[in-house]
XYZ file of C-alpha atoms in Angstrom:
177
model
C 21.851 -17.468 30.794
C 25.095 -15.568 30.107
C 25.336 -12.613 30.003
C 24.028 -11.781 26.360
C 20.755 -12.856 27.567
C 20.832 -11.373 30.886
C 22.115 -8.481 28.659
C 21.389 -7.752 25.931
C 23.557 -5.551 23.241
C 20.587 -2.362 22.547
C 18.457 -2.211 19.802
C 20.140 -0.367 17.144
C 18.023 1.570 15.761
C 17.448 3.029 12.269
C 17.882 6.864 11.906
C 15.859 9.844 10.717
C 17.794 9.193 6.725
C 17.827 5.047 7.541
C 13.976 5.826 7.280
C 14.286 7.871 4.544
C 15.166 5.464 2.685
C 14.282 2.133 4.097
C 10.494 3.232 3.335
C 10.349 3.883 -0.329
C 12.841 0.100 -0.445
C 10.337 -1.215 0.646
C 7.458 -0.037 -0.679
C 8.907 -0.641 -3.740
C 9.762 -4.752 -2.840
C 6.536 -4.804 -2.526
C 4.614 -3.033 -5.729
C 7.574 -4.084 -8.155
C 5.995 -7.259 -8.954
C 2.902 -6.821 -8.093
C 2.861 -4.109 -10.508
C 5.460 -6.326 -13.288
C 3.367 -9.050 -13.453
C -0.281 -7.424 -14.581
C 1.754 -6.255 -17.586
C 2.905 -9.416 -17.859
C -0.256 -11.281 -17.601
C -2.078 -8.761 -19.081
C 0.594 -8.667 -22.772
C 2.331 -12.213 -21.875
C -0.365 -14.779 -20.579
C 2.010 -15.639 -18.002
C 3.528 -14.413 -15.623
C 6.631 -12.151 -13.983
C 8.618 -15.222 -12.560
C 7.461 -17.129 -15.652
C 9.034 -14.043 -17.373
C 12.038 -14.874 -15.228
C 12.402 -18.622 -15.637
C 12.390 -18.205 -19.514
C 15.176 -15.237 -19.603
C 17.351 -17.285 -17.492
C 16.785 -20.526 -20.066
C 17.586 -17.828 -22.499
C 21.003 -16.274 -21.209
C 22.181 -19.958 -20.560
C 24.923 -21.680 -22.875
C 22.804 -22.922 -25.436
C 19.046 -21.919 -23.498
C 20.158 -25.142 -21.488
C 20.890 -25.321 -17.803
C 20.768 -27.544 -15.210
C 17.832 -27.111 -12.096
C 19.779 -26.434 -9.506
C 21.368 -23.731 -11.190
C 18.546 -21.985 -12.153
C 17.022 -22.216 -8.904
C 20.070 -20.336 -7.869
C 19.778 -17.354 -10.404
C 15.914 -16.834 -10.124
C 16.144 -16.982 -6.462
C 12.874 -20.342 -6.161
C 12.786 -23.319 -3.901
C 13.351 -26.799 -5.803
C 8.984 -26.333 -4.979
C 8.408 -23.191 -6.780
C 10.364 -23.844 -9.558
C 9.356 -27.319 -9.904
C 5.665 -26.314 -10.754
C 6.675 -23.751 -13.205
C 8.899 -25.153 -15.031
C 5.563 -28.274 -15.887
C 3.852 -25.259 -16.521
C 5.613 -23.841 -19.106
C 6.665 -26.658 -20.081
C 2.597 -28.108 -21.027
C 3.004 -24.706 -22.733
C 5.913 -26.348 -24.835
C 7.549 -23.641 -23.819
C 11.191 -25.199 -23.074
C 11.620 -29.789 -22.377
C 13.383 -30.853 -18.925
C 15.578 -33.540 -19.683
C 17.291 -35.978 -17.171
C 20.426 -36.723 -16.824
C 21.920 -39.350 -14.512
C 21.269 -37.782 -10.828
C 20.891 -34.316 -12.553
C 17.552 -32.899 -14.629
C 17.921 -30.063 -17.459
C 15.994 -27.785 -18.485
C 16.070 -26.006 -22.166
C 14.516 -23.901 -23.449
C 12.520 -24.416 -27.083
C 11.458 -21.780 -30.490
C 8.249 -21.301 -29.004
C 9.588 -20.181 -25.461
C 12.653 -18.247 -27.158
C 9.499 -16.821 -29.554
C 7.357 -16.167 -25.980
C 9.858 -14.461 -24.536
C 11.246 -12.125 -27.243
C 6.933 -11.723 -27.753
C 7.013 -10.432 -23.777
C 10.320 -9.077 -23.677
C 8.867 -5.093 -25.023
C 6.692 -4.552 -23.620
C 8.013 -5.818 -20.177
C 10.910 -2.786 -21.201
C 8.687 -0.822 -21.656
C 6.830 -1.741 -18.290
C 10.343 -1.770 -16.318
C 11.811 1.977 -17.546
C 8.106 3.121 -17.255
C 8.082 2.369 -13.496
C 12.052 2.409 -12.685
C 14.155 3.487 -15.239
C 12.681 6.760 -16.514
C 12.117 8.405 -12.935
C 16.025 8.221 -12.525
C 18.917 10.756 -13.596
C 22.098 8.766 -15.056
C 23.073 9.386 -12.482
C 20.503 7.397 -10.250
C 20.945 4.847 -11.642
C 24.404 4.492 -11.120
C 24.105 4.530 -7.809
C 21.443 1.489 -8.416
C 23.912 -0.023 -9.905
C 26.384 -0.015 -7.007
C 23.972 0.198 -4.027
C 21.611 -2.982 -4.824
C 24.630 -5.857 -4.949
C 25.383 -5.279 -2.273
C 21.647 -5.936 -0.538
C 21.509 -8.231 -3.511
C 24.483 -10.300 -1.830
C 23.564 -10.080 1.579
C 19.984 -11.092 0.790
C 21.483 -15.002 -1.051
C 21.515 -18.253 1.012
C 24.843 -18.843 2.972
C 26.149 -14.964 2.929
C 28.021 -13.914 4.861
C 27.913 -11.078 7.014
C 29.859 -8.297 5.470
C 30.799 -9.965 2.513
C 32.330 -8.575 -1.090
C 29.133 -7.774 -3.019
C 29.607 -10.367 -6.379
C 30.512 -13.221 -4.880
C 29.032 -15.929 -4.517
C 28.601 -18.954 -1.566
C 31.774 -20.644 -1.634
C 33.885 -18.016 -2.962
C 32.469 -19.103 -7.295
C 31.460 -15.911 -9.497
C 29.487 -16.490 -11.291
C 28.609 -20.042 -11.746
C 26.016 -20.855 -14.927
C 25.901 -24.605 -14.266
C 25.212 -27.544 -11.491
C 28.223 -26.795 -9.408
């Protein structure tokens, strides 16, 4: 056994200030997706994840993006994304295009219309649940804080890596790269 196995470093417990931040953060992380999903299912007959996929496609050049890049953009496993793409294609909201070793998803006009129709209710709910409760200074703090946390959740992220930098040093890779 190594010294570290015999004498592990003591646990660095959360102090009261960290606990006061942690508990509401985890509550939001657990409840917000469900609340957004409920609103979108009722108002637009789509899930929050489907909305995110359609939104990512609408923001891509030519409303088309490689499946690997799309999976990264919406934080999805290839399996989960494949199932959602199949459902969205069945509705006529996107098409899948194979091109050699890679495949792309392309947002159709019907998909863009479905997204646009859902967007107003979705943004109203986001505003109601999140931003209406915050001051402009709170929003600035949230915009500064959340990327640092999100970066550490990226696959392959190194502890202490710069917020906004993708693994491999690329920033904002929009295509299959």
